[in-house]
Coordinates of C-alpha atoms in Angstrom, one line a residue:
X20 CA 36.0 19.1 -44.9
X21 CA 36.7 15.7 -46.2
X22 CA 36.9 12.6 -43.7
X23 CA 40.4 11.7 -43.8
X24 CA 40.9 15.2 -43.2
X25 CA 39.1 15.2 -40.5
X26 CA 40.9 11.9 -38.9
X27 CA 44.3 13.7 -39.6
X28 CA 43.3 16.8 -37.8
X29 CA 42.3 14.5 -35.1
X30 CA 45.2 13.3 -35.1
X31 CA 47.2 16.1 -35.2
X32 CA 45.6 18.1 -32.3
X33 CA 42.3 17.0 -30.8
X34 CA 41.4 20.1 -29.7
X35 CA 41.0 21.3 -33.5
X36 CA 37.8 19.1 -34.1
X37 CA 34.1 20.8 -33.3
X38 CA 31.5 19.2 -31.6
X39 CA 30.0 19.5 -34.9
X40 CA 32.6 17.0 -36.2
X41 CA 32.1 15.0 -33.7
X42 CA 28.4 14.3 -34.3
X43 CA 28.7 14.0 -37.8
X44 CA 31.5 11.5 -37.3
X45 CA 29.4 9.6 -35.0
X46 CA 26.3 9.8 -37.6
X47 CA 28.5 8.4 -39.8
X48 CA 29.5 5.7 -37.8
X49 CA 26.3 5.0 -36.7
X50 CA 24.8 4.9 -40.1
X51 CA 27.3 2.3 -41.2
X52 CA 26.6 -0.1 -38.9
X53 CA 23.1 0.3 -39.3
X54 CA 22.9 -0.6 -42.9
X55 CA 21.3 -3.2 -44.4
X56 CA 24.2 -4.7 -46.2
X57 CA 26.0 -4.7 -41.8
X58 CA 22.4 -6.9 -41.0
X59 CA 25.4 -9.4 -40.0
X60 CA 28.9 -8.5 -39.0
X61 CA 31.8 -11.8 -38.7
X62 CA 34.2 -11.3 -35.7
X63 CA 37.4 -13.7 -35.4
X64 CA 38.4 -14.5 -32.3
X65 CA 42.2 -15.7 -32.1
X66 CA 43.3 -18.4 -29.9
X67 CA 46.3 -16.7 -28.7
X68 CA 47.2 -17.0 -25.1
X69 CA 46.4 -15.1 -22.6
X70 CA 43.3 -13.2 -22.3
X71 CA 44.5 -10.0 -24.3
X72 CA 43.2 -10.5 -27.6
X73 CA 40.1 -12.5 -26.5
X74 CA 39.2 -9.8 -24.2
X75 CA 40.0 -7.0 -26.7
X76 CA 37.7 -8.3 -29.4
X77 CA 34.6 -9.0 -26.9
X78 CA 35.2 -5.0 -26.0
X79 CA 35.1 -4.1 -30.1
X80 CA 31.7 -5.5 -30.3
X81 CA 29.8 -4.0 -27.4
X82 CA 31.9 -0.9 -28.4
X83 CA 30.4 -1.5 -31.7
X84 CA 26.4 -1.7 -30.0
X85 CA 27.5 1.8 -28.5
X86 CA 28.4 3.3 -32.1
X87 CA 25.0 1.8 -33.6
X88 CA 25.4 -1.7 -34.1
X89 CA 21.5 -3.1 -33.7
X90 CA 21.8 -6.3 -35.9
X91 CA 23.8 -10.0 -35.4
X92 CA 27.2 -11.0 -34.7
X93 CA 28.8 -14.0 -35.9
X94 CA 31.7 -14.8 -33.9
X95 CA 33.9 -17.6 -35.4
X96 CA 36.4 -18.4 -32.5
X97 CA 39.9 -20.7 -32.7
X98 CA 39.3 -23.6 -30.2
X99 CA 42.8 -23.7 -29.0
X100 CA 45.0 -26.2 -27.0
X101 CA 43.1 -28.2 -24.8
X102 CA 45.1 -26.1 -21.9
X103 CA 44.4 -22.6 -23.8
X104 CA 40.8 -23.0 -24.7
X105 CA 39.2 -20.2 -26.4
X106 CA 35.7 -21.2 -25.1
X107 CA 36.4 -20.8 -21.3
X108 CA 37.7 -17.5 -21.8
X109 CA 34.8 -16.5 -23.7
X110 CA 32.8 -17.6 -21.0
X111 CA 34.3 -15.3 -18.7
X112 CA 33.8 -12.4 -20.8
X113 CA 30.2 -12.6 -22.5
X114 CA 27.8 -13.3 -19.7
X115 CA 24.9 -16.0 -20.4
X116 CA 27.2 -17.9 -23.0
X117 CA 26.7 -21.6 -22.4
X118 CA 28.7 -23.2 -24.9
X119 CA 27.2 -26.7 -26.6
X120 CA 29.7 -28.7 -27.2
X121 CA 31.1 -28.1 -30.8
X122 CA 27.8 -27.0 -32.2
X123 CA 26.8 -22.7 -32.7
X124 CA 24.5 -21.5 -30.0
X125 CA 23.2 -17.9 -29.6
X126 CA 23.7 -15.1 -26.7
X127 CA 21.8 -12.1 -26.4
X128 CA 24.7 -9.0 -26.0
X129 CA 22.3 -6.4 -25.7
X130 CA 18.5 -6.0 -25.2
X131 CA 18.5 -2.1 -26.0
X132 CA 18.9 -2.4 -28.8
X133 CA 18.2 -6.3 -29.3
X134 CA 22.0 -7.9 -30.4
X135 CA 22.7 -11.5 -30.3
X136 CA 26.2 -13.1 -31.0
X137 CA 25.7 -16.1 -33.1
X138 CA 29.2 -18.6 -31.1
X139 CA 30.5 -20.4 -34.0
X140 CA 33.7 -23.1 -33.4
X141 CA 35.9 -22.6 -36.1
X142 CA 36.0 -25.9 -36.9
X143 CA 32.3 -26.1 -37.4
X144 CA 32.6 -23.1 -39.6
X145 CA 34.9 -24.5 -41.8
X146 CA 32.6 -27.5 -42.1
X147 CA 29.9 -25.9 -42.6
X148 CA 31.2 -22.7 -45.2
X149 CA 28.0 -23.3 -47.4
X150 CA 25.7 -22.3 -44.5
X151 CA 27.5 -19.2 -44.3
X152 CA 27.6 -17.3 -47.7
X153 CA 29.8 -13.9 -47.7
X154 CA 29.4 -11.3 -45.4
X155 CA 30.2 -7.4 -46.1
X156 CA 31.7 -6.8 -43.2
X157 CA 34.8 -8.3 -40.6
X158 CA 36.5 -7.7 -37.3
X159 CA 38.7 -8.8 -34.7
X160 CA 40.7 -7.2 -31.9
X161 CA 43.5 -9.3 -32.1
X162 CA 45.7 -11.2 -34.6
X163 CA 49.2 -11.8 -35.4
X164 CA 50.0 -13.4 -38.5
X165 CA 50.4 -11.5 -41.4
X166 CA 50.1 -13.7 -43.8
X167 CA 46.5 -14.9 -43.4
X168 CA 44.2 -13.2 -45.1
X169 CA 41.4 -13.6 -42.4
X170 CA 38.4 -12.4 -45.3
X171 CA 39.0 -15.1 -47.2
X172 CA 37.1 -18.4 -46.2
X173 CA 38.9 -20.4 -43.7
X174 CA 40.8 -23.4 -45.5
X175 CA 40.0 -26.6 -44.5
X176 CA 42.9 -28.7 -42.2
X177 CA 44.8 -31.5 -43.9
X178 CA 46.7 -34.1 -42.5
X179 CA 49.7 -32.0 -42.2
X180 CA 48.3 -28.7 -41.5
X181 CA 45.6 -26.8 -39.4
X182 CA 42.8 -24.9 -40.7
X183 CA 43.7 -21.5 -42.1
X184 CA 41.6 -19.2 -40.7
X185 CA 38.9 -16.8 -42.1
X186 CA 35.6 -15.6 -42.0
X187 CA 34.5 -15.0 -45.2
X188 CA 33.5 -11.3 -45.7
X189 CA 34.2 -8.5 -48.3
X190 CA 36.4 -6.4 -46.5
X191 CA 37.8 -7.3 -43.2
X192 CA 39.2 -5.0 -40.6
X193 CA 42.1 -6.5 -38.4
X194 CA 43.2 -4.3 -35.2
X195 CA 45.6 -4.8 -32.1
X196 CA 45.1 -4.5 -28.7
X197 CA 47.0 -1.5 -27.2
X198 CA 51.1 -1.5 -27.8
X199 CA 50.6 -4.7 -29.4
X200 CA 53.3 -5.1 -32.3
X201 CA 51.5 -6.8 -34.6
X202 CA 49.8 -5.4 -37.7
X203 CA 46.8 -3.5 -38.2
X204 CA 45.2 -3.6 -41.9
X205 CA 42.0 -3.8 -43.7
X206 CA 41.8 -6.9 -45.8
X207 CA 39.7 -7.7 -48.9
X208 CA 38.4 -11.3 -49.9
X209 CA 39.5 -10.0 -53.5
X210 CA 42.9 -9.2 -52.7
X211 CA 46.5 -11.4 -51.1
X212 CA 46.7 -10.8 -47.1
X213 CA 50.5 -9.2 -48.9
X214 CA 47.7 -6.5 -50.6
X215 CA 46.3 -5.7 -47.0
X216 CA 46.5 -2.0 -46.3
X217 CA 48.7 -1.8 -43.4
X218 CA 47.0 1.1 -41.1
X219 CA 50.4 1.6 -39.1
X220 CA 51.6 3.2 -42.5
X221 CA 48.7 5.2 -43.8
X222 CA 49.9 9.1 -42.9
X223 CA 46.5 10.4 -42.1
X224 CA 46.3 7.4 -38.8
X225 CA 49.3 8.9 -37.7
X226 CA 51.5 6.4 -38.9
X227 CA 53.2 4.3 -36.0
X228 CA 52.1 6.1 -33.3
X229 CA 48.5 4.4 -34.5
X230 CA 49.9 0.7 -33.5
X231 CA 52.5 1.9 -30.8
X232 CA 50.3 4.3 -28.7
X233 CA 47.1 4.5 -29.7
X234 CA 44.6 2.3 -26.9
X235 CA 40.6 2.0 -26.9
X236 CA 38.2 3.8 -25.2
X237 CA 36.4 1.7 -22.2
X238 CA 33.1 3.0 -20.7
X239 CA 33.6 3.5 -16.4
X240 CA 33.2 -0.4 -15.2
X241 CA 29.8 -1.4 -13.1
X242 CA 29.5 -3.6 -10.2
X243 CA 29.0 -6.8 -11.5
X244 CA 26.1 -9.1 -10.8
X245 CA 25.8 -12.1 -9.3
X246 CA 25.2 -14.1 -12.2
X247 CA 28.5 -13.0 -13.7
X248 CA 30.0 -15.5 -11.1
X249 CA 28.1 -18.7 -12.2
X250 CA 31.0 -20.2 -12.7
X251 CA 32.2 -19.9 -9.0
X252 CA 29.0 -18.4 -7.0
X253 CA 31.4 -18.9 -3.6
X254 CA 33.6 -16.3 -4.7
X255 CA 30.6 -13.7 -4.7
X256 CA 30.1 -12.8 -1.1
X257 CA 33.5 -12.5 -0.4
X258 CA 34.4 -10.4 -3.1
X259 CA 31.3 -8.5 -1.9
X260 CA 32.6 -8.1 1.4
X261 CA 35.9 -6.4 -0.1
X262 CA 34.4 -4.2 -2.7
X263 CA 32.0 -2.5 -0.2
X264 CA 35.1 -2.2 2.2
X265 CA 36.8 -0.4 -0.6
X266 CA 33.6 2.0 -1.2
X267 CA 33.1 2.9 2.6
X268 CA 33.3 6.3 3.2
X269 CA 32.6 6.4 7.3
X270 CA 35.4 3.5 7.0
X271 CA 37.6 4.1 4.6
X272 CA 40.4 1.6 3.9
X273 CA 42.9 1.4 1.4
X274 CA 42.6 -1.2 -1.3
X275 CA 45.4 -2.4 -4.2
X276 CA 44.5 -5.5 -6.4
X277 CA 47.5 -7.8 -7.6
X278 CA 47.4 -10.1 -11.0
X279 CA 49.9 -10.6 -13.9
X280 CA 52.1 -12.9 -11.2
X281 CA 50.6 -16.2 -11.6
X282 CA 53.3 -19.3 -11.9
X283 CA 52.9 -23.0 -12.1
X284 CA 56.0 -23.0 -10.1
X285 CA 56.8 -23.7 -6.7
X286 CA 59.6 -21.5 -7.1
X287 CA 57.1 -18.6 -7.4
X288 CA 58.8 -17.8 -11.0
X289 CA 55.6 -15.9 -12.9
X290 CA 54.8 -17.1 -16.1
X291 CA 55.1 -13.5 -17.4
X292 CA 58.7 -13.0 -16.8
X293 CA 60.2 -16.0 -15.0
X294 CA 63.1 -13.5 -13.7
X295 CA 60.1 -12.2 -11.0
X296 CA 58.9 -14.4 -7.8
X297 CA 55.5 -14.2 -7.0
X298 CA 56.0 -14.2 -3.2
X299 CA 58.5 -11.1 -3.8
X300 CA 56.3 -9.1 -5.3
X301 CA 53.6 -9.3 -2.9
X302 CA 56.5 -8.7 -0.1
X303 CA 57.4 -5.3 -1.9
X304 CA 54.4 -4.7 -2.0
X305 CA 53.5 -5.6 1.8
X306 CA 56.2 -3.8 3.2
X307 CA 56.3 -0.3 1.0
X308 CA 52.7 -0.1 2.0
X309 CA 53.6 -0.4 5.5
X310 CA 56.4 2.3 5.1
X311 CA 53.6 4.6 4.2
X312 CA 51.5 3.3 6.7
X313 CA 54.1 4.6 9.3
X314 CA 55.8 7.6 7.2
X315 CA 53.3 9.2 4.6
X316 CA 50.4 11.3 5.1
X317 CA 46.6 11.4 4.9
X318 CA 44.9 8.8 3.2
X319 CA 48.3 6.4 2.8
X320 CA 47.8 6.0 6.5
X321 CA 45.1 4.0 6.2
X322 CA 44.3 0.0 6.6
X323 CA 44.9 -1.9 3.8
X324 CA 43.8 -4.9 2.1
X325 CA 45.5 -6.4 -0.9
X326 CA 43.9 -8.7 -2.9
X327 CA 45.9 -11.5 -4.7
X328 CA 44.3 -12.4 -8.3
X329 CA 46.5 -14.3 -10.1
X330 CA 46.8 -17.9 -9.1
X331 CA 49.9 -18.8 -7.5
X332 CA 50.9 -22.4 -5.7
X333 CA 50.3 -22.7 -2.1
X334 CA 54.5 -23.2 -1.8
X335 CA 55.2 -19.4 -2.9
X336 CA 52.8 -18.3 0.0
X337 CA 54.7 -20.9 2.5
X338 CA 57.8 -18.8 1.2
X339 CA 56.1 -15.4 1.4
X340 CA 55.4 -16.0 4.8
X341 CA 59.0 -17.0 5.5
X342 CA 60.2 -13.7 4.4
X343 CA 57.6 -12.1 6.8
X344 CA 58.5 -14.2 9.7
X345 CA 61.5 -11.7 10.5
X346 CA 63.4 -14.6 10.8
X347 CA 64.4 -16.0 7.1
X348 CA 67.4 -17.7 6.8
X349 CA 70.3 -15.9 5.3
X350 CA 68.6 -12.9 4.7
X351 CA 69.5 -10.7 8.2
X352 CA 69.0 -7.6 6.6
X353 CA 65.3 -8.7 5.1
X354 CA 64.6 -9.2 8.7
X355 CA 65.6 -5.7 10.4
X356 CA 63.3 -4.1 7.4
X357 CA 60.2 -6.8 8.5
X358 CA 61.1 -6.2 12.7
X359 CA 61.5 -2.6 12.0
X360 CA 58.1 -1.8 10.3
X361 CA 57.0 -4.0 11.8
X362 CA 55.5 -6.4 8.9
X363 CA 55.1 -9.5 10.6
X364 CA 52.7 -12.2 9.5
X365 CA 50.5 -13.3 11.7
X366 CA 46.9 -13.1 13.3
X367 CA 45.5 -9.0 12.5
X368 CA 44.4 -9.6 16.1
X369 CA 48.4 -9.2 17.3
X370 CA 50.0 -8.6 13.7
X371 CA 50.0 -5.9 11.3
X372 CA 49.9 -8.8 8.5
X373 CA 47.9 -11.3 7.8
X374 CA 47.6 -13.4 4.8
X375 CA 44.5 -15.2 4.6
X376 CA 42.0 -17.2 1.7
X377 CA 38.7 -15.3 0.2
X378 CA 37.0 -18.5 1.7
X379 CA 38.1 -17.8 5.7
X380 CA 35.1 -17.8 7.3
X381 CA 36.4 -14.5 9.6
X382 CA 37.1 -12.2 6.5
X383 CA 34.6 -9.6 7.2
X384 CA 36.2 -9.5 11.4
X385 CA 39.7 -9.0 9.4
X386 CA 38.6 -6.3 7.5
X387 CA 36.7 -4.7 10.4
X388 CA 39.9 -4.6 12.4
X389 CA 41.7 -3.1 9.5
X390 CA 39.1 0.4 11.0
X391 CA 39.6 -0.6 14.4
X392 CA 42.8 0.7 17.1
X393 CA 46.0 0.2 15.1
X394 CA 44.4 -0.3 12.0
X395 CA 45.6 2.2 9.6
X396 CA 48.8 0.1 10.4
X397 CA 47.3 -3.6 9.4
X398 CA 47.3 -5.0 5.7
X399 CA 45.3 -8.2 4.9
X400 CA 46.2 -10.3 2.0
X401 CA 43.7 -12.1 0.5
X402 CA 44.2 -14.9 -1.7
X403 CA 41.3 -14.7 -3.9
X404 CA 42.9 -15.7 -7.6
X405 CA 40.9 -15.5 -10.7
X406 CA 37.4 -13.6 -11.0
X407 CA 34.8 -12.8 -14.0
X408 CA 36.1 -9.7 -16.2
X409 CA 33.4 -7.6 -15.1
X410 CA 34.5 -8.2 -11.3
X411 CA 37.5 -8.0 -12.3
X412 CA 37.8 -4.5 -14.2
X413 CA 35.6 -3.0 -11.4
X414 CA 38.1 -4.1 -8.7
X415 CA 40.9 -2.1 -10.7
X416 CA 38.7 0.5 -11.1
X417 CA 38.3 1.2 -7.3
X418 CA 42.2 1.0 -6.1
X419 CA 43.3 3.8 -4.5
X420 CA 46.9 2.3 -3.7
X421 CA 48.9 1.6 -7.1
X422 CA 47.5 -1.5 -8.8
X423 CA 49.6 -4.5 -10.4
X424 CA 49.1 -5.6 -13.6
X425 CA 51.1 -7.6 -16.7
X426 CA 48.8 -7.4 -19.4
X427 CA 48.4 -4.7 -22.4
X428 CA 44.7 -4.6 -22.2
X429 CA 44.5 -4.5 -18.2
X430 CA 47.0 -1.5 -18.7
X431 CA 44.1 0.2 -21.7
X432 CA 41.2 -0.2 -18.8
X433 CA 43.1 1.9 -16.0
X434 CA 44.6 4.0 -18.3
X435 CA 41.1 5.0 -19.1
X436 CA 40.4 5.3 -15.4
X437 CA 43.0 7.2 -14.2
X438 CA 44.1 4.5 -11.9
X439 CA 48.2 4.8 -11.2
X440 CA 49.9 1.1 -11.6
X441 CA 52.8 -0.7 -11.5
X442 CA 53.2 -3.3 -14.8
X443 CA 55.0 -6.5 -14.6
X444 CA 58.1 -6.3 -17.2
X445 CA 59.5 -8.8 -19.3
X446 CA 62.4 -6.4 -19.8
X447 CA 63.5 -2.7 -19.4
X448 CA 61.5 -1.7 -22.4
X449 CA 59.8 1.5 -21.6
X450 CA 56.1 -0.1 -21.8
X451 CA 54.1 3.6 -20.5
X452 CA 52.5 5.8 -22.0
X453 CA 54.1 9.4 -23.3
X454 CA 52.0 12.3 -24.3
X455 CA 51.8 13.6 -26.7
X456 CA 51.0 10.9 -28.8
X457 CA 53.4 12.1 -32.0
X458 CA 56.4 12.4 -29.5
X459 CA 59.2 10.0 -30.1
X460 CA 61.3 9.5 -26.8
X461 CA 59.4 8.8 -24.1
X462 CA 58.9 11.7 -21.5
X463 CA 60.2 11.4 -18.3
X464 CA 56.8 10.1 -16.0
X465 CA 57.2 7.6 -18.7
X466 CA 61.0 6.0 -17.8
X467 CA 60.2 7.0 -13.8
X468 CA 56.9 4.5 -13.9
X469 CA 59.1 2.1 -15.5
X470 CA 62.0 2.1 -13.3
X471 CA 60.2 1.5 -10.7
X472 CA 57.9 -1.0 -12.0
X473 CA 61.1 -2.9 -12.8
X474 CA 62.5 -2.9 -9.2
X475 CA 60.0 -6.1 -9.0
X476 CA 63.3 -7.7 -10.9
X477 CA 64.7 -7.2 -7.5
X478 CA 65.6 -10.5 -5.8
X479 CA 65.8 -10.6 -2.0
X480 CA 69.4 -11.8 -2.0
X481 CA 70.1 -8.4 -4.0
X482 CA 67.9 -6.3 -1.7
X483 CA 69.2 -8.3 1.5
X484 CA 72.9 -7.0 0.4
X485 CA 71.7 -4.2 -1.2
X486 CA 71.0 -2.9 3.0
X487 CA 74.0 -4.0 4.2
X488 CA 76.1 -1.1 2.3
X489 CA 75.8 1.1 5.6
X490 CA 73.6 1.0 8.6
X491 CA 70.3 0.4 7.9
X492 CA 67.8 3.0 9.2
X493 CA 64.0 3.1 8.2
X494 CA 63.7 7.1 8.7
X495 CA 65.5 8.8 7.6
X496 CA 66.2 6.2 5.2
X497 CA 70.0 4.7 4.4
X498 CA 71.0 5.2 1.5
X499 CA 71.3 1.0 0.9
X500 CA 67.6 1.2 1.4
X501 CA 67.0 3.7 -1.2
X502 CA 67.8 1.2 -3.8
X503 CA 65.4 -1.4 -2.3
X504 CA 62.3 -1.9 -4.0
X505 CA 60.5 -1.2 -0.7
X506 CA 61.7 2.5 -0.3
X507 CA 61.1 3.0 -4.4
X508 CA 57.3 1.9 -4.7
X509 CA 56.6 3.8 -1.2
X510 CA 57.8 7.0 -2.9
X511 CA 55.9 6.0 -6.0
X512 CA 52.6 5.9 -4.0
X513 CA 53.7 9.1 -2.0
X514 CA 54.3 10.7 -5.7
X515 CA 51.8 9.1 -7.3
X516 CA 48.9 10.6 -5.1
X517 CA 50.3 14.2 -4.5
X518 CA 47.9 16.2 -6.4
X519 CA 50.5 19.5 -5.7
X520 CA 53.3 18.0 -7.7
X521 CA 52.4 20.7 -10.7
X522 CA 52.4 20.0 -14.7
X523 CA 54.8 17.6 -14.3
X524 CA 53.9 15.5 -11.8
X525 CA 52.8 11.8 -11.7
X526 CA 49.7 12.7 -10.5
X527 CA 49.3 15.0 -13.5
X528 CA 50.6 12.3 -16.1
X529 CA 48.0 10.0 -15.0
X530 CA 45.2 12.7 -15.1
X531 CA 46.3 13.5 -18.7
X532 CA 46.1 10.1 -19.7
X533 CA 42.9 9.5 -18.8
X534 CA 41.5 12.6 -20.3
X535 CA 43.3 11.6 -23.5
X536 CA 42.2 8.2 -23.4
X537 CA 38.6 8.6 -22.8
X538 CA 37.8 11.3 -25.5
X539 CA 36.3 8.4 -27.9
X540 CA 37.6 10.2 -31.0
X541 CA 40.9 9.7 -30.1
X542 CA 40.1 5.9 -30.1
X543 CA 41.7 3.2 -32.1
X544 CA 38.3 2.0 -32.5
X545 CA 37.2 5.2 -33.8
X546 CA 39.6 5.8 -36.3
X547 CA 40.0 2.7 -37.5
X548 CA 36.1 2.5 -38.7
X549 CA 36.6 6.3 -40.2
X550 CA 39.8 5.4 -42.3
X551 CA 37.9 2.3 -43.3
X552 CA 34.6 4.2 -44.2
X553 CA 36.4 6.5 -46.2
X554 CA 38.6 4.2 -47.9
X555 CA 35.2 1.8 -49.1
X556 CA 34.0 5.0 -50.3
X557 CA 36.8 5.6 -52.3
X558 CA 36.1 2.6 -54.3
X559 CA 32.6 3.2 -54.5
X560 CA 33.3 6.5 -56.1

């Protein structure tokens, strides 16, 4: 059977393909990478912002190590505004890279096999384009212009214009991260960025569905060590103190991390989707949990802590606490649902909230209380804001409430995990997942994730009036609470996490992702390297 019938029969129906396949598929990836003429392989790293396509290509190339990569990288990255800098984020997501000023140095990626990552400045590159004759081989995990040819030498800035990227290589393989709507293609060095074979049109990949739906296969995160927090060693011991919370079995606790609402903005507006307050997020999410806490069953009536990732101004917290006062101005109905839960802020002591910083000196007595008489009906925020990747992705990996995200590839690493979320939206834009992969509208698990998800549009004027319809009641619930973004994420998480809901449920949706997103041949990854393999060896024969 020929290769790219093998890819389309993967693509077709994954169940079709023999382990034989498989192996000889991964031979044939592995003997690729291995050759002589891969002894260095060029990555581009944009300088988009964000973290999505920095963070995407840094997974490509210890993806690549796992497929049989055992040679050097050279990784040409795009310095970037002097507020979006390329380097820092790179330091967050290679461990042991110490940048020297504009000057190469070298990391070691992998001892087993021995890989080091050559970190090049663009800029350097392009000054320095006779030190670096052309490569076979290309990569990067995120781009988006289509009209640079990035296997072409980069072009040197004038006074007018930056430097045109490029990394000077053969053939050059440019992907997306997941859902991104940019272009995937294999470029040549001999051939117009307008020549690039666009992968999103080639039948066998599947077509659309390859740049629309397709995501990457991520390996289960580890705990990360203490060196991954070099940066900011004082955030170590508390995050410590949380994660072996979360992993307690004799004291179990609930625990959902938060990120994708950071704003500059005292107003709380998030740089994602100004339309969404940070501080009313984090009350929806407060207060559905205690609704739970008090009307769900098993391990929903547990102690929660929710941990705060994104960086947020110390005003939006003044104003979160406002709301959780129970005494807000103007809001009458805000504070019936706060009295009536009760979610008051306050000492964990007295209060079955508490908002506190990762550096309070009595985290590990809040936590402990979270166990104690009462506490399966305490939550404790903690404002802990940014943390290394590895951290980071092992957080996510251990919620067992619904975690928040904004991101496309946050979304690809609990997808692979099973882990049920909630996404920040910019819009009403269906942004899950629908199974199968070839199907066009999106099935329903898909919209009801969604809907909810976009309750976080939700202001607290609307939900305060929203209550008022008719008498408010908690249980059974009124129906102008229904609407509220409270009583829809607490049904979510009831939903979400009932493993008797049959073929259809959430519970199941989630499940089937996962097991479709970590079966490595149905990775973009994967399929990209066959199609390119195949299509090299068409012009060899």
């Amino acid at each position: 059977m020929s290769l790219t019938d093998q890819i389309k029969i993967l693509v077709d129906n994954v169940a079709a393909i023999t382990e034989d396949n498989a192996q000889e598929q991964l031979t044939l990836l592995s003997d690729f990478l291995s050759r002589a003429e891969n002894q260095i392989i060029r990555v581009y790293v944009a300088d988009s912002p964000g973290m999505g396509h920095q963070s995407n290509t840094v997974m490509i190339m210890y993806r690549l190590i796992q497929l049989g990569f055992n040679h050097t990288f050279q990784v040409v990255y795009a310095e970037g505004a002097e507020d979006n800098l390329t380097v820092n984020k790179l330091i967050k997501l290679i461990p042991g890279f110490a940048p020297n000023g504009d000057n190469p140095v070298t990391v070691t990626l992998s001892t087993n096999p021995t890989v080091n990552a050559t970190m090049i400045p663009l800029t350097y590159f392009t000054t320095n384009i006779a030190s670096y004759p052309i490569q076979n081989f290309g990569i990067t995990g995120g781009y988006d212009s289509k009209s640079v040819n990035l296997a072409y030498a980069p072009t040197p800035a004038t006074d007018t214009t930056p430097i045109i990227p490029g990394v000077n290589v053969s053939f050059f393989l440019k992907l997306q991260p997941y859902q991104w709507a940019q272009q995937n293609s294999i470029q040549r060095f001999d051939k117009t960025a307008a020549e690039s074979i666009v992968l999103e049109t080639v039948a066998v990949l599947g077509k659309t569905t390859y740049s629309r739906k397709r995501g990457y296969f991520i390996n289960p995160p580890q705990p990360p060590s203490e060196d991954a927090f070099a940066s900011d060693p004082t955030k170590y011991a508390p995050y410590q103190t949380i994660v072996n919370a979360a992993l307690s079995t004799t004291n179990p606790i609930n625990l959902l991390p938060v990120y994708g609402i950071s704003s500059t903005e005292t107003s709380g507006a998030t740089n994602a989707n100004p339309e969404i307050l940070a501080q009313n997020v984090l009350f929806d999410l407060i207060t559905a949990v205690r609704y739970v806490q008090r009307f769900g069953s098993g391990n929903q009536q547990r102690g929660a802590i929710i941990v705060n990732l994104a960086s947020i101004k110390d005003e939006t917290y003044t104003t979160l606490n406002t709301l959780l006062s129970g005494a807000a101005p103007d809001l009458d109905q805000i504070n019936t649902l706060v009295n009536n839960l009760p979610a008051i802020q306050g000492d964990l002591d007295t209060h079955t909230v508490e908002v506190i910083s990762y550096t309070d000196s009595k985290l590990t007595e809040k936590i402990a209380l979270l166990n104690g008489e009462g506490g399966a009906n305490k939550i404790l925020v903690v404002k802990m804001g940014g943390i290394p990747v590895s951290a980071f992705n092992y957080m996510y990996s251990l919620s067992t409430l619904p975690c928040v995200l904004e991101g496309k590839a946050t979304a690809n690493m609990v997808l692979n995990m099973g882990v049920p979320y909630l996404n920040i939206l910019k819009d009403a834009s269906v942004v899950y997942p629908t199974l199968p992969l070839s199907a066009t509208a999106n099935c329903q698990q898909a919209k009801d994730c969604n809907s909810v998800s976009y309750t976080f549009n939700q202001s607290t004027g609307t939900m305060n009036t929203a209550m008022s319809v008719n008498p408010f009641s908690l249980e059974p619930p009124s129906d102008g609470f229904k609407t509220t973004p409270t009583y829809l994420i607490s049904q979510f998480i009831t939903t979400v996490y009932n493993t008797n809901g049959g073929a259809d449920s959430l519970n199941t949706y989630f499940a089937k992702l996962q097991a479709f997103f970590q079966n490595q041949q149905q990775d973009k990854l994967y399929l990209g390297l066959l199609y390119f393999i195949s299509y090299k060896d068409s012009l060899n024969n």
